[in-house]
C-alpha positions as CSV (number, residue, x, y, z in Angstrom):
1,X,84.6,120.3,108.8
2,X,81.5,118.6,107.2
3,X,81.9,115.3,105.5
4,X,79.2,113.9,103.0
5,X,79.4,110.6,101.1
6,X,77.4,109.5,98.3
7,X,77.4,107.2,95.2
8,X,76.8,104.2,97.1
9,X,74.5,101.2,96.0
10,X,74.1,97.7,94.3
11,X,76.9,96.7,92.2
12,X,78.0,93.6,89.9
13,X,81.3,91.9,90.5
14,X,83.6,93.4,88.0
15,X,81.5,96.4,87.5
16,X,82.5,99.9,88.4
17,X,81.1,102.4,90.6
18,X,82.1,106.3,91.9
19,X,82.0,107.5,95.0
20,X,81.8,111.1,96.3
21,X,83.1,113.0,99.6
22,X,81.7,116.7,99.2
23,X,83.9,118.6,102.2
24,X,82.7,122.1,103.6
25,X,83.6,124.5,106.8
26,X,87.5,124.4,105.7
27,X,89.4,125.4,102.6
28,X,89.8,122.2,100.7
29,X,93.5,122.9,100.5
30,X,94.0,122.0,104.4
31,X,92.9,118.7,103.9
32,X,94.2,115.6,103.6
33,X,91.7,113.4,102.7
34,X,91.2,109.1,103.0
35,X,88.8,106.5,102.5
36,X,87.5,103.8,105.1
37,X,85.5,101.3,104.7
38,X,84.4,98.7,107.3
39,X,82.5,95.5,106.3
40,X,79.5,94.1,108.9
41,X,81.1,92.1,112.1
42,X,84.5,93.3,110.5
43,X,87.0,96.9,112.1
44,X,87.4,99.7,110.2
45,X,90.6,99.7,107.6
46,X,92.2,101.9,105.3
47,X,91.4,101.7,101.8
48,X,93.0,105.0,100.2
49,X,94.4,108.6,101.2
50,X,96.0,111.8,99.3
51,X,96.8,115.1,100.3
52,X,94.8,118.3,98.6
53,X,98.1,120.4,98.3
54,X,99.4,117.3,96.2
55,X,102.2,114.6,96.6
56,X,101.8,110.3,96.1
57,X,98.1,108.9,96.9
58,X,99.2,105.5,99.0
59,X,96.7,102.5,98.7
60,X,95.7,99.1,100.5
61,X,97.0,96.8,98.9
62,X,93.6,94.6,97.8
63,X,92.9,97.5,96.3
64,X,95.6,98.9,94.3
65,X,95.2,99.1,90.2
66,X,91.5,98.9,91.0
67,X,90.9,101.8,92.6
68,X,91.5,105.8,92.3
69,X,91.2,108.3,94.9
70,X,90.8,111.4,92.8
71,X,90.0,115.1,94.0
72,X,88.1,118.1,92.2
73,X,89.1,121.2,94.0
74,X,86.1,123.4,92.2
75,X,84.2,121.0,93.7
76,X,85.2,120.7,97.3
77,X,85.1,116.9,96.4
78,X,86.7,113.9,96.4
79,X,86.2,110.2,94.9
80,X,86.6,106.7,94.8
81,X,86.7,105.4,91.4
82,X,86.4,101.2,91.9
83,X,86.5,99.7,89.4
84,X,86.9,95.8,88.5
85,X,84.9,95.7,92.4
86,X,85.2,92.0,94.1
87,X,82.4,90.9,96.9
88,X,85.0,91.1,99.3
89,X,84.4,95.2,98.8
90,X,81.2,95.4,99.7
91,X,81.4,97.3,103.5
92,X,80.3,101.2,104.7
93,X,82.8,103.5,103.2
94,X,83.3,106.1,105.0
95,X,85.2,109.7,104.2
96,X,87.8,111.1,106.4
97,X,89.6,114.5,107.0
98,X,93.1,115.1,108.2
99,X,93.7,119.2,109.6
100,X,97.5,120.4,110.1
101,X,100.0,119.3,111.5
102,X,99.1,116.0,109.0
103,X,99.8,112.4,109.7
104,X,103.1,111.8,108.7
105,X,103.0,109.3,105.6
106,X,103.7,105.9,107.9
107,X,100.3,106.9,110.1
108,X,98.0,107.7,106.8
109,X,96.4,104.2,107.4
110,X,95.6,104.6,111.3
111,X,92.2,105.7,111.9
112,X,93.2,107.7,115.0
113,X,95.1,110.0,112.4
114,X,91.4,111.8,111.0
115,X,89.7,114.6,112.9
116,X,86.4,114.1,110.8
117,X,84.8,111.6,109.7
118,X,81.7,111.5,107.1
119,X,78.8,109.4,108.3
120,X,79.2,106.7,105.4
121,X,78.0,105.0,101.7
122,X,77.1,101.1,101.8
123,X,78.0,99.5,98.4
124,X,77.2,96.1,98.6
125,X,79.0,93.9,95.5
126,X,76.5,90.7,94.3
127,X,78.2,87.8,92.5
């Protein structure tokens, strides 16, 4: 499995941005799929995760009602709509793919539980 992030960039606090995870080298429908993120001198930690077959997405909390993990299975793709973004968000964000048997729902936010892992987007919030 290939991961690809992009979308990153310079953002305004309270402004909005979109970014994209394009998967290939497994059917879409395999996958479930999270955001990372991890801020400089700061570990890696969960921001967002949903399965392609379906089901609840599950959230960090700083981050719930302000962001949307949404997928577009034409597109082999999946994003992370921010919106309403604080500096506090500005880190790497980084794409990750779970294959079967899937993390069961308490171990979506453990790193360990991805296979593959997309080589990352900065977005970097200014105030």
């Amino acid at each position: 499995v290939q991961l690809v992030e992009s979308g990153g960039g310079l953002v305004q606090v309270g402004g909005s941005l979109r970014l994209s995870c394009i998967s290939s080298g497994r059917a879409f429908r395999d996958l479930s799929m999270a955001w990372f993120r991890q801020a400089p001198e700061k570990e890696r930690e969960f921001v967002a995760q949903m399965r392609w077959s379906g089901g609840p997405a599950y959230y960090e909390d700083s981050v719930k009602g302000r962001f949307t993990i949404i997928r577009d299975s034409a597109k082999n793709t999946v994003y992370l709509q921010m919106n309403n973004v604080k500096p506090e968000d500005t880190a790497v964000y980084l794409c990750a793919a779970d294959t079967p048997p899937w993390a069961i729902v308490s171990s979506v936010r453990r790193i360990s539980s991805y296979d593959y892992w997309g080589q990352g987007t900065l977005v970097n919030v200014s105030s």
